[in-house]
Tab-separated table of C-alpha atoms and ligand atoms in Angstrom:
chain	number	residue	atom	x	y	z
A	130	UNK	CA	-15.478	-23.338	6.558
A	131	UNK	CA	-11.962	-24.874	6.794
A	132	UNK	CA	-9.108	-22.862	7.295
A	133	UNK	CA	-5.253	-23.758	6.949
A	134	UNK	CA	-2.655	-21.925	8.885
A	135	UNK	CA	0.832	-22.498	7.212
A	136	UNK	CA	3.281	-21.936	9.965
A	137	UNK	CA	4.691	-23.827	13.257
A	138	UNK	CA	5.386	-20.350	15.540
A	139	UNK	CA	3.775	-18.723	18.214
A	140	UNK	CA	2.485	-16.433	16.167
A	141	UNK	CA	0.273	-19.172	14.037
A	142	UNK	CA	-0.958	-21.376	17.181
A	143	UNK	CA	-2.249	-17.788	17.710
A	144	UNK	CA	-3.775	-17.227	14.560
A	145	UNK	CA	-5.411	-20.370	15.148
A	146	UNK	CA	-7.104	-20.200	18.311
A	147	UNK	CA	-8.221	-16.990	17.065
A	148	UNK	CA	-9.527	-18.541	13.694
A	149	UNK	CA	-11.262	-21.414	15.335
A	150	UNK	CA	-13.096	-18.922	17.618
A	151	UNK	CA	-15.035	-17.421	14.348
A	152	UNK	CA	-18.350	-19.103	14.207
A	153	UNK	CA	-17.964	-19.392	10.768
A	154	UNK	CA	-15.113	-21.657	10.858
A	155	UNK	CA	-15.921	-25.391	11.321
A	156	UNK	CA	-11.911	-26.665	11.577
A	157	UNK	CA	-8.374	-25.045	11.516
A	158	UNK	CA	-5.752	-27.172	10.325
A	159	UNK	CA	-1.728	-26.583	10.683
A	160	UNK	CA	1.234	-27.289	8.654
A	161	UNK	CA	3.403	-27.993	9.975
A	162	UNK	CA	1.971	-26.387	12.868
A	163	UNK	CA	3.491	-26.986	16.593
A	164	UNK	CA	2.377	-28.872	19.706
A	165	UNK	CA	-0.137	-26.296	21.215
A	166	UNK	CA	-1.816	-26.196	17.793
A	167	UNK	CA	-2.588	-29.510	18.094
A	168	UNK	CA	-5.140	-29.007	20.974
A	169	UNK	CA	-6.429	-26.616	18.074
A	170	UNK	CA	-7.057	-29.025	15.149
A	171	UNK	CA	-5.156	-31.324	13.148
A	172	UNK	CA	-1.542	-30.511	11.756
A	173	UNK	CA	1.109	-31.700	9.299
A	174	UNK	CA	4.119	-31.678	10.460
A	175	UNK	CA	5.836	-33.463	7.484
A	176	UNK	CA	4.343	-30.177	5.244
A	177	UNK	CA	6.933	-27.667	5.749
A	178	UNK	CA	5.243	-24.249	4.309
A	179	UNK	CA	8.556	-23.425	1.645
A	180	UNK	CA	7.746	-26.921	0.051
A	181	UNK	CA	5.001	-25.079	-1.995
A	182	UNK	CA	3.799	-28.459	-3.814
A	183	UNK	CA	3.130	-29.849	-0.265
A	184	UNK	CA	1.513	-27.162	0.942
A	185	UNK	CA	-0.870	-26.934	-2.192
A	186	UNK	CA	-1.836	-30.758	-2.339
A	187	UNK	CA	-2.402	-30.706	1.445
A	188	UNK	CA	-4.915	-27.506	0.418
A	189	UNK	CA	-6.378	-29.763	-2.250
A	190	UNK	CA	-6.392	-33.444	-0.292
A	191	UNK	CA	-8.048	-30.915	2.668
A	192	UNK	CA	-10.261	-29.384	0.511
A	193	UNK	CA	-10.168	-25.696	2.501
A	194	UNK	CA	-11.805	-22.759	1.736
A	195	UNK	CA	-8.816	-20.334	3.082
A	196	UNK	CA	-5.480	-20.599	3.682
A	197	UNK	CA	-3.905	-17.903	6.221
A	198	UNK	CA	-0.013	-17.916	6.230
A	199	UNK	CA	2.215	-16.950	8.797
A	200	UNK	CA	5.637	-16.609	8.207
A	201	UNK	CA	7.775	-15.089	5.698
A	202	UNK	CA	9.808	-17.689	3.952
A	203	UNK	CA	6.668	-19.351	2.746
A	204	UNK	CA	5.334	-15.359	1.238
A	205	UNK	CA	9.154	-15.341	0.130
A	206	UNK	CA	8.877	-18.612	-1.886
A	207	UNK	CA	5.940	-18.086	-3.434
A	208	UNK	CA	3.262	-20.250	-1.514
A	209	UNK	CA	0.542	-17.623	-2.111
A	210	UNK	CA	1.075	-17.510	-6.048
A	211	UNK	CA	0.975	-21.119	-6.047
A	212	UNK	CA	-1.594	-21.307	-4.019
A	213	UNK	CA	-4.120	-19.081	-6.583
A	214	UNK	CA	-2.684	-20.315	-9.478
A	215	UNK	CA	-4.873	-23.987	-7.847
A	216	UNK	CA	-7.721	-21.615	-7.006
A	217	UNK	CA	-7.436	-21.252	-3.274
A	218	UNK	CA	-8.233	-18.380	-1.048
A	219	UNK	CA	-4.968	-16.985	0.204
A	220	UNK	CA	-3.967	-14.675	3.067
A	221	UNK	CA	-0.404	-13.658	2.196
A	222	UNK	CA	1.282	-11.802	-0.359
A	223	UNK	CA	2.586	-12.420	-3.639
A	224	UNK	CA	6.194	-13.330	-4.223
A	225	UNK	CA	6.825	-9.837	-5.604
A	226	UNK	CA	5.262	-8.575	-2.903
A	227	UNK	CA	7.109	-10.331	-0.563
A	228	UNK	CA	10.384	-8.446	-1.748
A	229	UNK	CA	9.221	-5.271	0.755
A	230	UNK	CA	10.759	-7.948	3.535
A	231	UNK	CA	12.692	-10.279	1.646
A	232	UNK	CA	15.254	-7.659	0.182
A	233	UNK	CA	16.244	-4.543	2.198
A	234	UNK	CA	17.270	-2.259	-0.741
A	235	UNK	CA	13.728	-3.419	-2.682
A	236	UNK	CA	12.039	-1.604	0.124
A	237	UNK	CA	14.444	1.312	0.923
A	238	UNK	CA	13.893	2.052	-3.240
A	239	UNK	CA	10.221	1.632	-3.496
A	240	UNK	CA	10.100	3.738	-0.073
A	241	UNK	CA	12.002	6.715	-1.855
A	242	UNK	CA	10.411	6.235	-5.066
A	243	UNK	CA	6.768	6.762	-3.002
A	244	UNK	CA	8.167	9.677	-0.545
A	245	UNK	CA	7.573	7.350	2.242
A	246	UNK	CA	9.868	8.584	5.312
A	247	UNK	CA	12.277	6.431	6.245
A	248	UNK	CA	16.093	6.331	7.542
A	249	UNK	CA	18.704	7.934	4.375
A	250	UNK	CA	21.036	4.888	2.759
A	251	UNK	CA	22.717	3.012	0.679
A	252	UNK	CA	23.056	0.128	-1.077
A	253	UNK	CA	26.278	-1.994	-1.928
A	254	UNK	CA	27.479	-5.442	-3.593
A	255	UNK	CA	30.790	-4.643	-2.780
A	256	UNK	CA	32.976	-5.180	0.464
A	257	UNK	CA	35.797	-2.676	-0.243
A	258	UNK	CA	33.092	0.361	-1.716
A	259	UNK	CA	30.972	-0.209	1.513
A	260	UNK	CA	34.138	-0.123	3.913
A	261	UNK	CA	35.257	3.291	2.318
A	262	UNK	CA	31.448	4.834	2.387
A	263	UNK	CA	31.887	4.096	6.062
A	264	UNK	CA	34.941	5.760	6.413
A	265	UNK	CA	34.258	8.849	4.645
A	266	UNK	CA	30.599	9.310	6.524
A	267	UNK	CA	32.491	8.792	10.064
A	268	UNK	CA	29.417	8.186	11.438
A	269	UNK	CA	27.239	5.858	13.732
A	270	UNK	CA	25.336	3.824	10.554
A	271	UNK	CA	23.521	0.127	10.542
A	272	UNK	CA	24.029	-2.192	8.475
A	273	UNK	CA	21.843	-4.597	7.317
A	274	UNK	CA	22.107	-7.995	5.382
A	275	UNK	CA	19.743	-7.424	1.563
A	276	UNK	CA	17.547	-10.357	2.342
A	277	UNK	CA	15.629	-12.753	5.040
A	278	UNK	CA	18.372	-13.578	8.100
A	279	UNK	CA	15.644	-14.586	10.261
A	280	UNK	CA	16.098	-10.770	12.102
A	281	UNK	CA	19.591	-11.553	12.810
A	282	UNK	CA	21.095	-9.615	10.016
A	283	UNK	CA	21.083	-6.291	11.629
A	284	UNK	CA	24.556	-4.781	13.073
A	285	UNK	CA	24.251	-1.744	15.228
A	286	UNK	CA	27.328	0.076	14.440
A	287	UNK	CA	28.418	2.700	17.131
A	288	UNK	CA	31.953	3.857	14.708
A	289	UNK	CA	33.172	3.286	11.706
A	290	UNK	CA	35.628	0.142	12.357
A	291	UNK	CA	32.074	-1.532	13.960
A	292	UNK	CA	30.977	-0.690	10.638
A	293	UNK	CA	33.846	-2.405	8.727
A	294	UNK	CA	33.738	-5.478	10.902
A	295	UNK	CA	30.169	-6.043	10.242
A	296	UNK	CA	30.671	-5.172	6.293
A	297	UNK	CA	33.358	-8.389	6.949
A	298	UNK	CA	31.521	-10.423	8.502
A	299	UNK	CA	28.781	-10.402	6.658
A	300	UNK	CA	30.205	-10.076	3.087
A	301	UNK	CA	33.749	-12.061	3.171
A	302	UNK	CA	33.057	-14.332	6.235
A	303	UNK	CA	29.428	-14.848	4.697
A	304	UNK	CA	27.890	-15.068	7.572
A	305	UNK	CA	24.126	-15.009	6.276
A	306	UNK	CA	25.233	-16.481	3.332
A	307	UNK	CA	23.723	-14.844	-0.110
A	308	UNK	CA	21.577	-12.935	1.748
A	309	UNK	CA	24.246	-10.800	3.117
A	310	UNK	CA	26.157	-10.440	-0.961
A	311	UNK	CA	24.266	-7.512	-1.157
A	312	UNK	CA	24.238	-5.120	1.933
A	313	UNK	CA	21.799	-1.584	3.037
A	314	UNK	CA	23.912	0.846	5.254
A	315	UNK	CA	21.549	3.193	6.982
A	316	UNK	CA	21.771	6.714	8.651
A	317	UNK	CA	21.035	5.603	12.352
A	318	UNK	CA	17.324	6.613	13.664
A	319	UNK	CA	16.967	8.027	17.122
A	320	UNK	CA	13.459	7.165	19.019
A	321	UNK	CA	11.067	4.818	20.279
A	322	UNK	CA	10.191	1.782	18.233
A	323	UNK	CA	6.496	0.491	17.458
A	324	UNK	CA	4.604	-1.707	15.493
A	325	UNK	CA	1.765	-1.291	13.531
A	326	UNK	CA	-0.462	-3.598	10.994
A	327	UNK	CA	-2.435	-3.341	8.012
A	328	UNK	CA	-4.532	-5.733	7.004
A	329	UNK	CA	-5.471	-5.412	2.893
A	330	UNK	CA	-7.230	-6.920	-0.012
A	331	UNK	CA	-4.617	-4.423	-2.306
A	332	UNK	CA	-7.161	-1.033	-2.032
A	333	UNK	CA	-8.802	-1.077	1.197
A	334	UNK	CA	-7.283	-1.538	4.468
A	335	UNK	CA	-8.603	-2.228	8.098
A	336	UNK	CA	-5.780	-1.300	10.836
A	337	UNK	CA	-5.313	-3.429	13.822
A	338	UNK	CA	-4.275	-1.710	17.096
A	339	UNK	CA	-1.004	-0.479	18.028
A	340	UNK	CA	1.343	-2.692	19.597
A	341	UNK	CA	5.352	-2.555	20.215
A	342	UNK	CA	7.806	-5.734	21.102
A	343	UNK	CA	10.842	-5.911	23.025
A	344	UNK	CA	13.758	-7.446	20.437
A	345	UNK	CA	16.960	-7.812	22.612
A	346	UNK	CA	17.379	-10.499	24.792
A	347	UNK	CA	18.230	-9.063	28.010
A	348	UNK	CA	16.420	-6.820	30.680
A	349	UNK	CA	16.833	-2.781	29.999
A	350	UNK	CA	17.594	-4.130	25.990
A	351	UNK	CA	20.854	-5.145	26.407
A	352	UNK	CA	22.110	-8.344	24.557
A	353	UNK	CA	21.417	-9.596	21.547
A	354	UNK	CA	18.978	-8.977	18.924
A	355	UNK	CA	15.953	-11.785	19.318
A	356	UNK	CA	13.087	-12.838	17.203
A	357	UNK	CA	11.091	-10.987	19.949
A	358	UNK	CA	10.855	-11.349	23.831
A	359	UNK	CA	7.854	-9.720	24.551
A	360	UNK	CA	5.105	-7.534	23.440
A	361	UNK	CA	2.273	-5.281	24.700
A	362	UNK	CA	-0.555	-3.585	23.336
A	363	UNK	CA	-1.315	-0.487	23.067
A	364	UNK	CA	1.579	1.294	22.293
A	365	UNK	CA	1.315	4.401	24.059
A	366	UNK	CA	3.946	6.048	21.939
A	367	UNK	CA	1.740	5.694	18.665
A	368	UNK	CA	-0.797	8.751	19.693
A	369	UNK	CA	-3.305	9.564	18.026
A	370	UNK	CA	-2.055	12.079	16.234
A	371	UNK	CA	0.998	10.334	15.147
A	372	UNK	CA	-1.211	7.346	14.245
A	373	UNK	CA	-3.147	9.196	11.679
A	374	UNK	CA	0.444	10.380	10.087
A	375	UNK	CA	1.186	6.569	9.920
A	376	UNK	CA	-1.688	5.893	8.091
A	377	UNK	CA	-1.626	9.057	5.996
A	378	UNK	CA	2.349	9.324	5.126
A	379	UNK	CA	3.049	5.638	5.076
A	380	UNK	CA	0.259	2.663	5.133
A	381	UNK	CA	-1.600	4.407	2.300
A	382	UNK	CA	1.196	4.942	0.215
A	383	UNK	CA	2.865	1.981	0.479
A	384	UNK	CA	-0.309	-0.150	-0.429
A	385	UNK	CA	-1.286	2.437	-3.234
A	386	UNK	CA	2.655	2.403	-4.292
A	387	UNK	CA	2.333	-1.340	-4.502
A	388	UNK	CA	-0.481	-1.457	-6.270
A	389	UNK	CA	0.604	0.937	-9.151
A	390	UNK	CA	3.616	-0.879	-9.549
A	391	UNK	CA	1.802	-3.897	-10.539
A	392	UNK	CA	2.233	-5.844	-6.758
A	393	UNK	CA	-1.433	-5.857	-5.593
A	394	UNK	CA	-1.032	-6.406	-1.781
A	395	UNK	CA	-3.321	-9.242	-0.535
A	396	UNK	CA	-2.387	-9.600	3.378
A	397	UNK	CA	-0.844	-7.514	6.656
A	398	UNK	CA	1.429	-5.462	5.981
A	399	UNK	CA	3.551	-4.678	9.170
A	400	UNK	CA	4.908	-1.740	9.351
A	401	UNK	CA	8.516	-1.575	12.002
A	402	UNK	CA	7.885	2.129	13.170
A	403	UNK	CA	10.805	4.568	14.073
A	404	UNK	CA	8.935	7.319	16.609
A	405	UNK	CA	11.124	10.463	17.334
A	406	UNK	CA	10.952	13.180	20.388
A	407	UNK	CA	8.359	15.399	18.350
A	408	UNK	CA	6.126	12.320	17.612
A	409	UNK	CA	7.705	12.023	13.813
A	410	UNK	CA	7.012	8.397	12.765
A	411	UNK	CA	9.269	7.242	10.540
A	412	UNK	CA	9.790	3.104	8.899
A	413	UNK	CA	12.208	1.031	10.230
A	414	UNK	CA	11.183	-1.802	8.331
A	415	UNK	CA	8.196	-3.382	6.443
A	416	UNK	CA	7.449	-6.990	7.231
A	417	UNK	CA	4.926	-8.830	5.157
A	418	UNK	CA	3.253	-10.755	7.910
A	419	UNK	CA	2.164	-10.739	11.429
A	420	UNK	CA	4.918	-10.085	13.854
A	421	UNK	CA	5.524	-12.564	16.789
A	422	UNK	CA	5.227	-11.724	19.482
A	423	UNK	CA	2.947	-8.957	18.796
A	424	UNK	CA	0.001	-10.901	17.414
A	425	UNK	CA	-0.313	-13.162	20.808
A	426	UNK	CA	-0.453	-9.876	22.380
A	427	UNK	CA	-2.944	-8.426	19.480
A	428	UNK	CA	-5.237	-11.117	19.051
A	429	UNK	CA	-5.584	-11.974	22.722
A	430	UNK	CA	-6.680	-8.421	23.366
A	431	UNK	CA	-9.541	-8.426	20.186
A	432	UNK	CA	-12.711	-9.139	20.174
A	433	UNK	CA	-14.774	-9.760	17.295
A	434	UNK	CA	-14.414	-11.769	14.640
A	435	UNK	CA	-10.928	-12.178	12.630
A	436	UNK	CA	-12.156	-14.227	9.507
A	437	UNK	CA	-13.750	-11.653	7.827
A	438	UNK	CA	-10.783	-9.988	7.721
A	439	UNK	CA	-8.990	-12.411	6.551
A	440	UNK	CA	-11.037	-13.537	3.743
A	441	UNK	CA	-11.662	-10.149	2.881
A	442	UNK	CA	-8.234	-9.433	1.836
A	443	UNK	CA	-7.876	-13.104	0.276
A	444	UNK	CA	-10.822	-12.226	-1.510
A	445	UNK	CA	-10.373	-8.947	-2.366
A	446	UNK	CA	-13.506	-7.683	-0.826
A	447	UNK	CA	-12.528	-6.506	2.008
A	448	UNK	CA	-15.063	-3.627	4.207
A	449	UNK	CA	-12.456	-0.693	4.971
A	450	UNK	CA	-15.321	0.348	7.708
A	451	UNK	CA	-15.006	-2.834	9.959
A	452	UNK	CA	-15.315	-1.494	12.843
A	453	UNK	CA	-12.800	-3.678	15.544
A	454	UNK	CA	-13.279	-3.453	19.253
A	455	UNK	CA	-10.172	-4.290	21.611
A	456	UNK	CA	-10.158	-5.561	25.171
A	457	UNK	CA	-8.193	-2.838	27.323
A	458	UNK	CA	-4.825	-4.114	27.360
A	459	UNK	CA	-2.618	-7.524	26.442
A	460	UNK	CA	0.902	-8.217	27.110
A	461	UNK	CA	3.022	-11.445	26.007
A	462	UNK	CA	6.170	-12.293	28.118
A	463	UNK	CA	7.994	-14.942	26.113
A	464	UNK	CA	9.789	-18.016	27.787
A	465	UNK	CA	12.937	-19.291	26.116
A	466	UNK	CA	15.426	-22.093	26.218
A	467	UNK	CA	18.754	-20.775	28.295
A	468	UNK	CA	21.149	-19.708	25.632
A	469	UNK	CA	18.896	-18.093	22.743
A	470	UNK	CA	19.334	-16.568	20.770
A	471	UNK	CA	22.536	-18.543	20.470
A	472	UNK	CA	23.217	-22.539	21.214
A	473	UNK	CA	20.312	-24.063	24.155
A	474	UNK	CA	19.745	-27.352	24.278
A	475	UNK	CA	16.049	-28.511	23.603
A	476	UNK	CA	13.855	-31.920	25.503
A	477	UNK	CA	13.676	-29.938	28.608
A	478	UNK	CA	10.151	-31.300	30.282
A	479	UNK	CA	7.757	-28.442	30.335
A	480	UNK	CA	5.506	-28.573	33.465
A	481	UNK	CA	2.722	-26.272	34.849
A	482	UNK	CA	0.830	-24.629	31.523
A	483	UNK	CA	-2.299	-26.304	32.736
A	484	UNK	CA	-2.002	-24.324	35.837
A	485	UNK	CA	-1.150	-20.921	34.348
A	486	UNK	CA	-3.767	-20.650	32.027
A	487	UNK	CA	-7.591	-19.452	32.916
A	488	UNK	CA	-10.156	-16.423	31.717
A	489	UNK	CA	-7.067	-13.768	31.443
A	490	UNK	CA	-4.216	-16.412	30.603
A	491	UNK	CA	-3.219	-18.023	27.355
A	492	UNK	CA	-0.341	-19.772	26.744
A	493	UNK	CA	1.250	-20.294	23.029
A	494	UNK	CA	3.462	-22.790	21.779
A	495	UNK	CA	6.494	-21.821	19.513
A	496	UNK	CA	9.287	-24.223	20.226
A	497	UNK	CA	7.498	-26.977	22.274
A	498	UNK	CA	6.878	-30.868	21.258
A	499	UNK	CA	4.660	-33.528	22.293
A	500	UNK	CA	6.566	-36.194	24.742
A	501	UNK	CA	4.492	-38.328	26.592
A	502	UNK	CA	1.321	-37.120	27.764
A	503	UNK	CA	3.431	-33.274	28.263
A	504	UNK	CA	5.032	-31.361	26.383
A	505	UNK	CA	9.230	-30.687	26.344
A	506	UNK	CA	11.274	-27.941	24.950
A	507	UNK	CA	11.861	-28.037	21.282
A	508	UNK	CA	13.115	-24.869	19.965
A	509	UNK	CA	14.760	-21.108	21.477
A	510	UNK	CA	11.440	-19.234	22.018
A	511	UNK	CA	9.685	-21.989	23.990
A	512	UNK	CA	5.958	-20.184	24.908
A	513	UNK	CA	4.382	-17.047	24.524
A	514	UNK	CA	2.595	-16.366	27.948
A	515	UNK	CA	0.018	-13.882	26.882
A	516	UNK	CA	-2.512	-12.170	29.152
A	517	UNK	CA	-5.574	-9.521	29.350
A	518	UNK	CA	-6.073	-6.758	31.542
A	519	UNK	CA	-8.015	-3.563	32.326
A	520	UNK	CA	-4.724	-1.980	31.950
A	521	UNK	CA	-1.044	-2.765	30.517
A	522	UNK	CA	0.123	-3.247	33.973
A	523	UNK	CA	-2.669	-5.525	35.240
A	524	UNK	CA	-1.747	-7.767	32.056
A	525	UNK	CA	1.544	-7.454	32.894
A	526	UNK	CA	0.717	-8.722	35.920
A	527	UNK	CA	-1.287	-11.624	35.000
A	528	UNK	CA	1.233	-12.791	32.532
A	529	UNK	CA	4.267	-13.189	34.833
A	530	UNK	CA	1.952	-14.559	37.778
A	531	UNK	CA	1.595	-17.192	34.671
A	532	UNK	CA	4.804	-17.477	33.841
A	533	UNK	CA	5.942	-17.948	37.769
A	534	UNK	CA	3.924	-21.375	37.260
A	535	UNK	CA	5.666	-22.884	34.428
A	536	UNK	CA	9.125	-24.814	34.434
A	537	UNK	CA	11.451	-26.285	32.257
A	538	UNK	CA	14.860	-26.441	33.491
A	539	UNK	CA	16.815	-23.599	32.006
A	540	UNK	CA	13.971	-20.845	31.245
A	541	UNK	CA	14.440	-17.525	30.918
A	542	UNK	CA	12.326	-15.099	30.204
A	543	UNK	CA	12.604	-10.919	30.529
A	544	UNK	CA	11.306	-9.275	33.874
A	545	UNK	CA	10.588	-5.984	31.999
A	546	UNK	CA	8.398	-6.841	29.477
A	547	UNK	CA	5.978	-3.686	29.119
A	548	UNK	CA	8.212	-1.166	31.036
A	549	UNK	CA	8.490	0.670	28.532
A	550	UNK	CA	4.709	1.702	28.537
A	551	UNK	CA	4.252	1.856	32.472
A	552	UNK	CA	7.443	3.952	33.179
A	553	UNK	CA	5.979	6.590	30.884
B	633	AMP	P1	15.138	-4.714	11.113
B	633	AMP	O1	15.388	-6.179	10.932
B	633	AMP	O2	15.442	-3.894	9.894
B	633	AMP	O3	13.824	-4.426	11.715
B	633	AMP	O4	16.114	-4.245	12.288
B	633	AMP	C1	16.072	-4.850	13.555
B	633	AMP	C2	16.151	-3.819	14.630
B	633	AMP	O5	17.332	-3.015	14.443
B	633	AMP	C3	15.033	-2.804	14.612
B	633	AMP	O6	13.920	-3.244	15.290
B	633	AMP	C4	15.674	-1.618	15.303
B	633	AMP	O7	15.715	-1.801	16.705
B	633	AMP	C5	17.071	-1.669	14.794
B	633	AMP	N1	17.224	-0.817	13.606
B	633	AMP	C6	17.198	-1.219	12.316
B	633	AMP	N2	17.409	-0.191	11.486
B	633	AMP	C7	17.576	0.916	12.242
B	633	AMP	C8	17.856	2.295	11.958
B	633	AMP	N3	18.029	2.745	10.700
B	633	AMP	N4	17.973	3.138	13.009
B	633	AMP	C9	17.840	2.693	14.279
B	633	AMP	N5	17.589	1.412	14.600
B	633	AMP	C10	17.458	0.511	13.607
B	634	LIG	N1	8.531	-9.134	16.566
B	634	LIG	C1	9.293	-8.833	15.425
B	634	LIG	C2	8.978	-9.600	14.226
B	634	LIG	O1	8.038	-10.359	14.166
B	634	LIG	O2	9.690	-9.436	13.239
């Protein structure tokens, strides 16, 4: 079979090296898809996945018998509808589906309506009413643009005045544009974050294993908020025990709740966890895709087949008892251009990936391009350096003796990706 990835991330030249490993798939195709995934299969750069007509005639001109998408703008804009409306195989969620990630207070509502446990709020579409909420709570709160802001539209607030200045900022200075018109304040969750995915035709689901990313930019997360600098899997915080709550208080709900609302959901759902002292797991956020960097992590560390999966839940057949098997341990240290998440400069030469990859070692592209016969620096996360072990720490290991071996002039990546699951 031929399979389309829609995407240009790390996350979907990982997809597709795991895709093209299937021996049921013949070719993997990308659009636009990024340098690395070129070593995959062919992609199409000039097919960006929100143009949905382009990304349907490229299905049809193709001729493929699935079509796996990454990100979320593409879910967001409707690529999946369009996509079976022409009679393709999709994995990816509906437009309406899509609204669990796209717009905050769509999921904080259908959360409460389905007793899912999650962080208390409230929703507002006004500046002054949000400033005064603030005021009168007194209280560390976050608040959070309604829709996508490419994970940038969170504010930590510590008091009240952080509060007001984000309110501002994001709803008179307009900072994330219309997605910020409409803002979620939330009651401030104490714990240890993880992640955790569902993959579903709408009624049965398969879970992947547990996994947990590192989001701020700097060493002992300080800094900014990133896309992701890191990831490692397993998740020691996600126990047992606390994994079948998870799956029993939130996954099943929130696919049944879904369902019964009329949004049959056809993909991974991702579920941002929120783990307290006592092992009480509570949502953060839904996402309606794979993370990144957690599936370079993820799918490095599987074995087995992913295509059945994924056609499963296009299909809507999918086998709730597949039975996955996981290598021991994975970890992804991601490189990034100097500066991110804020102005870097790109066309930095990118030398030594030949030499840091072998049996343990992968490397992934994000925000690379083809120059020459190299590669050079074309975006803020650069490479996910992703690596297998018998243990997190011997992956850990692997993965920055692989990053020690690549160069491009202003890298930087985090020294303590994984810490949190080895200084246990
Ligand atoms: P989000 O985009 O909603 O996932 O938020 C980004 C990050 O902000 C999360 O990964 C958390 O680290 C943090 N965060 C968001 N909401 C909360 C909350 N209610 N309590 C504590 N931390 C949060
Ligand atoms: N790693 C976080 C995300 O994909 O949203």
């Amino acid at each position: 079979m031929k399979v389309l990835v829609v995407g240009s991330a790390g996350r979907e030249h990982a997809l597709a090296w795991k895709i093209a490993q299937s021996p049921k798939v013949d070719e993997v195709i990308g659009a636009p898809g990024n340098a690395g995934m070129t070593r995959i299969g062919r992609c199409f750069p000039g097919v960006s996945g929100t143009d949905c007509d382009a990304v349907v005639a490229l299905a049809r001109e193709e001729e493929v018998d699935l079509v796996v998408v990454g990100p979320e703008d593409p879910l967001a804009a409707g690529v999946s509808d369009r996509l079976r409306e022409a009679g393709f195989a999709v994995f990816g969620v509906s437009q309406a589906a899509a609204q669990l990630e796209s717009s905050k207070s769509f999921a904080k509502d259908f959360m409460q309506r389905h007793g899912i446990p999650t962080a208390a709020y409230a929703t507002f579409d006004d500046a002054a009413a949000a400033s005064a909420y603030v005021k009168a709570q007194g209280v560390a709160c976050v608040v959070k643009a309604d829709g996508l802001a490419a994970g940038k539209g969170v504010a930590m607030c510590e008091t009240p005045a952080d509060a007001e200045a984000a309110i501002a900022e994001m709803m008179n200075d307009r900072r994330f544009g219309d997605a910020g018109d409409r803002i979620v304040i939330e009651e401030w969750m104490q714990g240890e974050e993880a992640s955790y995915y569902a993959i579903t035709d709408g009624e049965n689901v398969v879970t992947l294993a547990t996994s947990q990313d590192h989001k701020r930019a700097l060493d002992g997360d300080r800094g900014e908020n990133t896309g992701g600098m890191g990831a490692y899997s397993p998740a020691p915080v996600l126990t047992e025990a606390c994994e079948k709550r998870v799956l029993e208080e939130i996954v099943h709900p929130a696919i049944r709740g879904m369902r019964e609302e009329g949004n049959r959901y056809q993909g991974v759902l991702y579920v941002g966890l929120m783990i307290d002292a006592e092992g009480v797991p509570r949502v953060v956020e839904f996402n309606v895709r794979f993370g990144d960097p957690e599936t370079q992590a993820l799918l490095v560390r599987m074995q087995g087949d992913l295509v059945p999966l994924l056609e499963g839940a296009a299909h809507g057949r999918l086998d709730a008892s597949t039975a996955l098997a996981w290598g021991d341990a994975a970890v992804c240290v991601v490189m990034a251009s100097g500066g991110y998440p804020r102005a870097y400069e790109s066309g930095k030469a990118i030398r030594g990936v030949e030499d840091a990859e072998d049996d343990h070692v992968v490397v992934f592209h994000a925000g690379t391009k083809l120059a020459g016969d190299g590669f050079e620096t074309a975006g803020g996360r650069v490479l996910g350096v992703t690596a297998r072990g018998s243990d997190v720490r011997e992956a850990r290991d692997r993965a920055y003796a692989a990053v020690s071996k690549i160069h491009f002039e202003g890298a930087f990546s985090r020294s303590d990706i994984a810490s949190r699951a080895l200084d246990r």
